[in-house]
XYZ file of C-alpha atoms in Angstrom:
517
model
C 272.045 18.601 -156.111
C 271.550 18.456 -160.292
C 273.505 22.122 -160.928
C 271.265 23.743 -163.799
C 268.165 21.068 -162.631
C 265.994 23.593 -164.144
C 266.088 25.790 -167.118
C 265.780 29.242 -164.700
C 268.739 27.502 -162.615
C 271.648 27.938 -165.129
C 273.257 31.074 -166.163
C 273.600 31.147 -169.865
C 276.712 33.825 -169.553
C 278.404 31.526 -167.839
C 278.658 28.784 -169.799
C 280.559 30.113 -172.359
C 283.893 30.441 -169.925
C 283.669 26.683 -169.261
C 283.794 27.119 -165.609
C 287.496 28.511 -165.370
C 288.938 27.847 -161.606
C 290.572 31.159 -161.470
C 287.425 33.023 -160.747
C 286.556 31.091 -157.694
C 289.540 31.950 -156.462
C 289.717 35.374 -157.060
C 286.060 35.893 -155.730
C 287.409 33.935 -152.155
C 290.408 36.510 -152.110
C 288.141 39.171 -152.707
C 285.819 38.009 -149.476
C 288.935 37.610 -148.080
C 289.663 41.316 -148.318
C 286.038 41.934 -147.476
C 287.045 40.286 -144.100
C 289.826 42.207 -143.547
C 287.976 45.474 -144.313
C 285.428 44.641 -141.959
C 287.984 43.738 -139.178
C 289.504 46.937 -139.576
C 286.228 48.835 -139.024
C 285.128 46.994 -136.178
C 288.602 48.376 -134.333
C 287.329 51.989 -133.638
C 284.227 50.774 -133.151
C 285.205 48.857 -129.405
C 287.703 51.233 -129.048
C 284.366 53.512 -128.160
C 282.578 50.622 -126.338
C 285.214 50.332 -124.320
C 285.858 54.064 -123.233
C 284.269 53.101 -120.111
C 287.006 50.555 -119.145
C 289.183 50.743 -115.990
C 291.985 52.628 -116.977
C 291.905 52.549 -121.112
C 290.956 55.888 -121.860
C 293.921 56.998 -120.156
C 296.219 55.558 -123.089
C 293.545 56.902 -125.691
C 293.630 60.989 -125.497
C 289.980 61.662 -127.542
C 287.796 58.913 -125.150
C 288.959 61.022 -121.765
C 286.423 63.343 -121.281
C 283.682 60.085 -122.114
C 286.230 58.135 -119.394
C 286.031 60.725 -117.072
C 282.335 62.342 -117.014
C 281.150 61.601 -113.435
C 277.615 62.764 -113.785
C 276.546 59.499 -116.102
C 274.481 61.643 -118.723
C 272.691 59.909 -121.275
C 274.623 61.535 -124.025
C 277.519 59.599 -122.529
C 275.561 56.270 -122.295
C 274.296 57.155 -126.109
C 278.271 57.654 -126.605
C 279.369 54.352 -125.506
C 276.743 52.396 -126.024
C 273.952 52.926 -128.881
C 276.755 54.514 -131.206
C 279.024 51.266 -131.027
C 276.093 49.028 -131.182
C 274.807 50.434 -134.390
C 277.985 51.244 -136.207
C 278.466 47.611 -135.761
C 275.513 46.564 -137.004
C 275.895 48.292 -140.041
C 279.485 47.535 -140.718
C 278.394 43.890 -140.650
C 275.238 44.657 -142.914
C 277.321 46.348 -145.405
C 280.163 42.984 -145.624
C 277.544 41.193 -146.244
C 275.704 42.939 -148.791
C 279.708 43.285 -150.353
C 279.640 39.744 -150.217
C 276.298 39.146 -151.833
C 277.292 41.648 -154.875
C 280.567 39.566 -155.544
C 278.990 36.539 -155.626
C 277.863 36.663 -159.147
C 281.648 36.705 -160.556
C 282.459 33.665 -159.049
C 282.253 32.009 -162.348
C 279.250 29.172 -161.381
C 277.236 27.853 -163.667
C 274.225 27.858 -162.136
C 272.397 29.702 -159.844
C 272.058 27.694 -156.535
C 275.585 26.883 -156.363
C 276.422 30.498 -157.095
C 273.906 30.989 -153.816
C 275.060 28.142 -152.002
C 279.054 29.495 -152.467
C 278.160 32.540 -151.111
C 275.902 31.626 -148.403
C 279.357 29.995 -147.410
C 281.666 32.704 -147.591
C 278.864 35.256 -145.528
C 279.496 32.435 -142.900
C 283.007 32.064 -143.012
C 282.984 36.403 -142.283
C 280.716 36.098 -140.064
C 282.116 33.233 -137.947
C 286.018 34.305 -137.814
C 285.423 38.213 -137.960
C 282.356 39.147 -135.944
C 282.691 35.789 -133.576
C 286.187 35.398 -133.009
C 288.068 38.793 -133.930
C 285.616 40.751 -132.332
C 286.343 38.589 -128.695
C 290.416 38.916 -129.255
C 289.895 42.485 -130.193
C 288.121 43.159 -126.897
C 291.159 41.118 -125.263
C 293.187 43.207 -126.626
C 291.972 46.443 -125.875
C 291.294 45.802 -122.467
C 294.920 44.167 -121.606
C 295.806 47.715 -122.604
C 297.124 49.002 -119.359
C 298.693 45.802 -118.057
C 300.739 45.564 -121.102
C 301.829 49.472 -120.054
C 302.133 48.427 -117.266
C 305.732 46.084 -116.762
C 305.481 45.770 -112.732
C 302.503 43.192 -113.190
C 302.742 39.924 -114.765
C 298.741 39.754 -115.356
C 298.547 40.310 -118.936
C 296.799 37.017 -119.391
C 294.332 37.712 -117.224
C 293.850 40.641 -118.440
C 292.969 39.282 -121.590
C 290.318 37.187 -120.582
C 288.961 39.865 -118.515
C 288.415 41.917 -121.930
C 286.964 38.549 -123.460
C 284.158 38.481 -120.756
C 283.728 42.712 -121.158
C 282.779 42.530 -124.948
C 280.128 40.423 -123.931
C 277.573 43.766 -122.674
C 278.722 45.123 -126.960
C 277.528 41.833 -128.272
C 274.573 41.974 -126.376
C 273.802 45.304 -127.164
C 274.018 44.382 -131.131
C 272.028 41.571 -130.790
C 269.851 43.685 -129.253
C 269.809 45.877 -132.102
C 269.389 43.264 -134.406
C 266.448 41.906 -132.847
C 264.364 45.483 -133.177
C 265.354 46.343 -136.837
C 266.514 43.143 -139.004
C 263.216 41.471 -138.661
C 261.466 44.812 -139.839
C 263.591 45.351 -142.718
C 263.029 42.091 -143.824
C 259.758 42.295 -143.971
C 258.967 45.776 -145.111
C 261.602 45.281 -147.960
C 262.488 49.190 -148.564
C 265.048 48.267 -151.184
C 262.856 45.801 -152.939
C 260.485 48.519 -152.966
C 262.033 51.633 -154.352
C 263.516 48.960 -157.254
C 260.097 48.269 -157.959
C 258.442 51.748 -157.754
C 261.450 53.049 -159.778
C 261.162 50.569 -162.637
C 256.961 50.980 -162.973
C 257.463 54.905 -162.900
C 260.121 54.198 -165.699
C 258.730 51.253 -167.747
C 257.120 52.345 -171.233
C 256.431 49.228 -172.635
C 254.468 46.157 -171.604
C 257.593 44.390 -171.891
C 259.062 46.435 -168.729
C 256.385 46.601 -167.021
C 256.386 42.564 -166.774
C 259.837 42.699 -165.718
C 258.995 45.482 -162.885
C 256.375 44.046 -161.304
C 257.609 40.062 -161.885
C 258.228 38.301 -158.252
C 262.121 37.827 -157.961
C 263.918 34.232 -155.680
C 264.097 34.106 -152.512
C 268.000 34.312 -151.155
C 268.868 33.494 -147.855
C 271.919 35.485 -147.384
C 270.226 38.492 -145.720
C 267.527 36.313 -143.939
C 269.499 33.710 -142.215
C 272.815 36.847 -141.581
C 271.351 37.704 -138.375
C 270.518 34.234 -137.159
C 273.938 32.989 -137.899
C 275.255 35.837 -135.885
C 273.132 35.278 -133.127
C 273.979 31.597 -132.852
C 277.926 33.051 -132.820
C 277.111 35.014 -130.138
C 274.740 32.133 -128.062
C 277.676 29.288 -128.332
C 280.134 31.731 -127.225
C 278.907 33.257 -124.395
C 275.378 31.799 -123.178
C 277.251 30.306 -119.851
C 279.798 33.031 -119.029
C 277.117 36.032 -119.550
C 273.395 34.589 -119.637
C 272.240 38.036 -120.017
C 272.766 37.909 -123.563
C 270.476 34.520 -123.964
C 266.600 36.589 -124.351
C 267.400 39.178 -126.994
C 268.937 36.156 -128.885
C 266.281 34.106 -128.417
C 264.250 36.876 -129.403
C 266.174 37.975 -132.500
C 265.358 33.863 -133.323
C 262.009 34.124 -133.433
C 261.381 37.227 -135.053
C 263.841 36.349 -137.993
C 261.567 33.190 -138.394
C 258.368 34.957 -138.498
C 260.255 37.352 -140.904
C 261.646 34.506 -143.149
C 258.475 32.739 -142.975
C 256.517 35.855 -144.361
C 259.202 36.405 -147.233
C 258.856 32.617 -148.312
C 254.995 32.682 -148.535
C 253.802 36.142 -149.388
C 256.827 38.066 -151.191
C 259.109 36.118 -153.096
C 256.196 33.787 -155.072
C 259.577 31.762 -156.916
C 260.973 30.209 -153.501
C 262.028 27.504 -156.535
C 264.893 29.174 -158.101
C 267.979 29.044 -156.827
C 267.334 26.587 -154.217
C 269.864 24.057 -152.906
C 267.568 21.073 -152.355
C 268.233 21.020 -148.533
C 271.954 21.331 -148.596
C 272.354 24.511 -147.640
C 270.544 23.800 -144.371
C 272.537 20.924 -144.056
C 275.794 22.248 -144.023
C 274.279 24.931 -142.267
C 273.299 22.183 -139.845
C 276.807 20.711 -139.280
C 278.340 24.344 -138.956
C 276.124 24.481 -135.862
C 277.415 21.540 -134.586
C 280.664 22.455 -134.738
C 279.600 25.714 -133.468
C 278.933 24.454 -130.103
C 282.451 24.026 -128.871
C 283.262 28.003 -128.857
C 281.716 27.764 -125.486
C 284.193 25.322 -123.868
C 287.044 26.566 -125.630
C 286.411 30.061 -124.720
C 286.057 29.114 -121.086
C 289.098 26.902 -120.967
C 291.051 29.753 -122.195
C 289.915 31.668 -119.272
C 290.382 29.014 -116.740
C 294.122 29.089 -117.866
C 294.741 32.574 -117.928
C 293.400 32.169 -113.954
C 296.619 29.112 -113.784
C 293.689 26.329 -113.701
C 295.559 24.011 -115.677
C 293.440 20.763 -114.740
C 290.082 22.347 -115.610
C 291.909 24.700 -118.094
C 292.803 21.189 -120.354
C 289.845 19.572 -119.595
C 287.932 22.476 -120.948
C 289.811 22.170 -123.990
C 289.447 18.862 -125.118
C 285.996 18.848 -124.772
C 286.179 20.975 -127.143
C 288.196 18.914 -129.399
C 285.651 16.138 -128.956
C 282.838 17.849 -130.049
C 284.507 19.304 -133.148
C 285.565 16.217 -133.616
C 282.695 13.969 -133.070
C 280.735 16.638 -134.940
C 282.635 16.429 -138.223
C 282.708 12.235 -138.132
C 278.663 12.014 -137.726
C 278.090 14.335 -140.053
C 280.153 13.084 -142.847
C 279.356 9.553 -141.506
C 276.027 10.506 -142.516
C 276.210 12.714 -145.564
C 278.654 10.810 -147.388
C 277.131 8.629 -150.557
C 277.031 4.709 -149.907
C 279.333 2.845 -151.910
C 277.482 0.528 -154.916
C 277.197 -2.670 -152.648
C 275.822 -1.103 -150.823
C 272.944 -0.117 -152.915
C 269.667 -1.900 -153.076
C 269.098 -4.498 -156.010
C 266.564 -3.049 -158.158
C 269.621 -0.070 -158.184
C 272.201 -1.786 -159.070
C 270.725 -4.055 -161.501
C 269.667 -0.430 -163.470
C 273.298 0.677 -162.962
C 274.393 -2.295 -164.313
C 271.850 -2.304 -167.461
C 273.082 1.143 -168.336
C 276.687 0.546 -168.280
C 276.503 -2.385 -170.470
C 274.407 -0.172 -172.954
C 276.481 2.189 -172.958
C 279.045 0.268 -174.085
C 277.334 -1.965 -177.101
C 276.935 1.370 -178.207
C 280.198 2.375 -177.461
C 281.590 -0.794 -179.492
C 279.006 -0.914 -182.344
C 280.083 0.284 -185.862
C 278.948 4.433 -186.782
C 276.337 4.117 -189.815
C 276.492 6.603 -192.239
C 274.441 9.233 -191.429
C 276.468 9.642 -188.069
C 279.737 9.628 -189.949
C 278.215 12.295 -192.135
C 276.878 14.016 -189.373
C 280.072 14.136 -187.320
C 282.199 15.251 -190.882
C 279.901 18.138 -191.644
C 280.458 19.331 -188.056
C 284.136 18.921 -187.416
C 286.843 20.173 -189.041
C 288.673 17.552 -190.610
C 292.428 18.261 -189.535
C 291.834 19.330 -185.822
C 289.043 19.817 -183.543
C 288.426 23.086 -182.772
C 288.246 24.572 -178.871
C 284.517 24.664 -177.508
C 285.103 27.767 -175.984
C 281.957 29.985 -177.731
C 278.280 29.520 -177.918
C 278.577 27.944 -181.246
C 280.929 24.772 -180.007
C 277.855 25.107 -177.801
C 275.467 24.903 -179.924
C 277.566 22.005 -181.967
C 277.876 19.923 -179.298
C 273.865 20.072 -178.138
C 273.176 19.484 -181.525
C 275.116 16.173 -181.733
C 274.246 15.023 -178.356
C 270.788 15.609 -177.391
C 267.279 16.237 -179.493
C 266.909 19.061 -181.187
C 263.516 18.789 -181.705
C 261.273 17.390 -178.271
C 259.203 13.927 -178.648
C 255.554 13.760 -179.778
C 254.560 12.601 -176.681
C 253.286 14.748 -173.779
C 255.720 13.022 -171.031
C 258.472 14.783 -169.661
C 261.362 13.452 -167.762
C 262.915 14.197 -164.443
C 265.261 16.708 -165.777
C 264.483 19.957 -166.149
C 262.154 20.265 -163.670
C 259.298 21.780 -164.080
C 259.060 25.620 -162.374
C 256.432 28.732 -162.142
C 259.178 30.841 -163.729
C 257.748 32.563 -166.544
C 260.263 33.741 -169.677
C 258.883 36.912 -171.434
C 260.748 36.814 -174.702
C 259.599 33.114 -175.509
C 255.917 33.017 -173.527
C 255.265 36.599 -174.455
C 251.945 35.835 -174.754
C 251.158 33.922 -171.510
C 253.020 37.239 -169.811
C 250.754 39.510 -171.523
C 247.668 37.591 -170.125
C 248.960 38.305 -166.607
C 248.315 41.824 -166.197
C 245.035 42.585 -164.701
C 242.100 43.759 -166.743
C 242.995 41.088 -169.571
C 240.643 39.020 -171.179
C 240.522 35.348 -169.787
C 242.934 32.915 -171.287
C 242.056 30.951 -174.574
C 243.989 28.043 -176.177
C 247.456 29.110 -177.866
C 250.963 28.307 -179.027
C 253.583 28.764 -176.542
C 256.722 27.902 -177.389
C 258.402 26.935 -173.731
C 255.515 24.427 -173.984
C 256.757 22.972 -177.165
C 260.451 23.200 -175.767
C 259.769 21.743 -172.620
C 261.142 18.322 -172.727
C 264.776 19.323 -173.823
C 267.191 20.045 -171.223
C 269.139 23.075 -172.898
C 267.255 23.724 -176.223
C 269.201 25.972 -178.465
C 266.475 28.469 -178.411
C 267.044 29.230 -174.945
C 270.480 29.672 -175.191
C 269.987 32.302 -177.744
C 265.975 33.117 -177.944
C 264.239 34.876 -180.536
C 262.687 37.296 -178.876
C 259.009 38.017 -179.361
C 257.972 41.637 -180.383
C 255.256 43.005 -177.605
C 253.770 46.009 -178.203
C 250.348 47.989 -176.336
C 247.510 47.678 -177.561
C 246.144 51.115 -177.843
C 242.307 52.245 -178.643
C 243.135 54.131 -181.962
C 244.972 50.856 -183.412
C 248.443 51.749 -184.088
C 250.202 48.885 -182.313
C 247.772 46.471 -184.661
C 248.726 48.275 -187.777
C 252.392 48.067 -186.573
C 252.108 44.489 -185.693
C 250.542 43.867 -189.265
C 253.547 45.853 -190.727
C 256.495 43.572 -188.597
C 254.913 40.125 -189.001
C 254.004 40.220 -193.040
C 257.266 42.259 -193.868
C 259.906 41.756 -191.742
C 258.941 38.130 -190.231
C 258.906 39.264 -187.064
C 256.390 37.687 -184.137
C 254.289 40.359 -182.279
C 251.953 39.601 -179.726
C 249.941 42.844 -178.215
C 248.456 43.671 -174.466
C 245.365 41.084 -174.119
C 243.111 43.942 -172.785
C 239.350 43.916 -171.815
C 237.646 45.939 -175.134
C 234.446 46.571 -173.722
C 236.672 48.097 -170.491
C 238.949 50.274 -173.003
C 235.316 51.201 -174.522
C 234.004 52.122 -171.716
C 236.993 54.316 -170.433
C 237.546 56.063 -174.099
C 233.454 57.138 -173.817
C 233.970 58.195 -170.180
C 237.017 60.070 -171.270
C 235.239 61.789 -174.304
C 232.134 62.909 -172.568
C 234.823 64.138 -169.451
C 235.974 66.624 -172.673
C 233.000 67.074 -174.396
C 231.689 68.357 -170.921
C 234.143 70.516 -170.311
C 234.278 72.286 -173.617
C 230.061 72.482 -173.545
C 230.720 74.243 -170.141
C 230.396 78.527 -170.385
C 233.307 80.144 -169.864
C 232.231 82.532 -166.498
């Protein structure tokens, strides 16, 4: 993956900080902490579900009269069941959402790998808090009375016991999950009251663009639930096979859901993509994945004193982890240059020894003068700012692009659409405008470069409405022959406006004509 392949991939305000290490790490303590948050919350939470269990509400005073209602209402099955199941839910929705906000101080440069990092640390949560934490929690909380209780030595048991019991919660969540995920995915009720918020609040054409503008597709909140359901399948589909058709369900539905978002809502499903990595690593996770299920059971066969089917168990486990990890990086890693075809090499080889003729060939003097009107001449200065930026783009690549219409492989070429430097192309998109005619645009001039100057820092282009009575002509007049300013205005239908200023007059001529009764 090329980070910042494309000129909507890189984040501008990032590059100025020169991709300091500390903010990773402080955005992986702060998921950290978003872990522990949401391990805390899921406590009370199967404290409830398990109100139910043989003899734990008796060490928990509130969750007796739920423990000890004989006539099995359905506010008690509500109680115990729906409550936990949702609260859940929405403790998990809310780490990850957390997790998605913090993602954009993590300090990367460009957009997919800011994506990809955090794609990585909603799976980390996901895996150790709502996979494994959740299963020792239930332990836990079931073993309750047999740790009370000193005259019996089956606390192990116990244990496992609660392990298998937090099974009918998961279920219940997945459940859950399956019903309203999918939905809100594809209604989109945030996306929407954004969206309705910023057209009922947008004056000018420029806002309006940005209101109604398709936004990337991120897969944080579509794959969440998938992720979680795959947790919950590897964990438990042998010990309780109840819980395999609402997974299977929640499967397909997310897919129908994800496949709807990819080809009907988010139009840009090129920004901000990994180029397949992300579903490869999401891939090998999986993998590895798959030996919850024997390790889980082998940690039940030994609380039972199984130790032969216990160990077994448990290296199987091992193995798969194992053999997982050494296939996949057998398979992902990069060849070494023998290993390379011919053709390759011999281009590898045909750049390194250009590189260095011009590595060893003597500066002329345009390049010397060049390199002394840009550097100071005791020390080089820091390129910490956009102008040591700006210095160094300057020195290294084109400023200006090449006559010819041929671009290269980097940047790639996207649908993404820049307002303040294709203002005019923008202003054609909005329905009712006239059709499109040949003009300058300035991203098509800029296209070849790979980080032209003018896109670190773009002039931005003036765009004001283009009203019946002429004002925003008159003011565009004004700006461009007295201030040097480029307007463009809203590429509207005349004979439409026409029409709807004549309808509008005789609507008022009518009604002052009308007698007053």
């Amino acid at each position: 993956m090329i980070e910042g392949r494309s000129k909507e991939d890189v984040r501008w305000a990032e590059l100025q900080n020169n991709g300091k290490a500390g903010k990773g790490l402080v955005w992986w303590l702060l998921v950290a902490a978003i872990g522990f948050c949401l391990a805390g919350a899921l406590l009370p939470i199967v404290g409830l579900a398990f109100s139910g269990a043989p003899n734990f509400a008796d060490h928990v005073r509130f969750l007796r009269p739920l423990a000890r209602s004989d006539d099995h209402s359905v506010g008690v099955a509500v109680a115990t069941a729906l409550v936990p199941a949702v609260s859940a839910s929405l403790v998990i929705a809310i780490a990850i959402y957390l997790i998605h906000y913090t993602a954009k101080f993590n300090g990367k440069p460009s957009v997919s790998t800011m994506r990809l990092t955090a794609f990585k640390g909603m799976f980390a949560v996901i895996v150790l808090i709502c996979g494994i934490w959740l299963v020792a929690l239930g332990g836990i909380l079931f073993a309750t009375d047999a740790y009370f209780d000193e005259g019996q030595n089956r606390k192990a048991a116990a244990v496992s016991e609660g392990a298998i019991y937090i099974a009918v919660l998961l279920m219940l969540i997945t459940i859950n999950l399956a019903i309203i995920a999918p939905g809100l995915l594809m209604l989109q009720p945030v996306r929407l009251w954004k969206t309705w918020k910023a057209q009922k609040s947008a004056v000018t054409p420029r806002q309006r663009f940005r209101a109604i503008y398709p936004r990337s597709y991120n897969p944080t909140f579509g794959l969440g639930c998938c992720i979680l359901a795959v947790v919950f399948a590897c964990a438990f589909s042998i010990i309780f096979p109840l819980i395999g058709p609402p997974i299977v369900l929640l499967l397909i539905l997310s897919m129908v859901a994800h496949r709807y978002l990819v080809w009907y809502v988010y139009a840009r499903a090129g920004v901000g993509q990994t180029g397949g990595l992300l579903h490869i690593w999401l891939l090998r996770r999986f993998g590895t994945l798959v030996a919850l299920q024997p390790l889980l059971f082998g940690l039940v066969i030994l609380s039972r004193r199984q130790w032969a089917l216990g160990g077994i168990l448990l290296a199987t486990a091992f193995v798969i982890v194992v053999s997982v990890e050494a296939y996949a990086y057998h398979k992902t890693r990069l060849p070494p240059r023998r290993k390379l075809a011919a053709t390759t090499r011999d281009a590898l080889n045909r750049f390194h020894e250009t590189a260095r003729r011009r590595a060893a060939r003597p500066r002329s003097g345009k390049e010397e003068e060049i390199t002394s009107n840009s550097s100071a001449p005791t020390a080089r200065r820091p390129r910490t700012s956009m102008a040591s930026i700006l210095d160094m783009i300057s020195l290294t690549l084109a400023v200006m692009p090449s006559s010819t219409r041929r671009r290269g492989p980097v940047p790639l070429d996207t649908e993404g659409m820049n307002d303040l430097v294709s203002t005019e192309r923008a202003a054609r998109t909005r329905p009712g405008a006239v059709p499109r005619v040949a003009f300058k645009d300035r991203a098509e001039e800029t296209a070849g470069m790979l980080y032209p100057p003018e896109l670190l820092a773009p002039t931005p282009i003036i765009w004001l409405p283009n009203d019946p009575n002429g004002v925003g002509r008159s003011e565009a007049y004004d700006l461009t022959r007295y201030h040097g300013l480029e307007v463009t205005l809203d590429f509207i239908d005349e004979r439409r406006q026409s029409t709807d200023s004549q309808s509008r007059r005789r609507t008022s001529l009518g009604q002052a004509q009308s007698p007053t009764p």
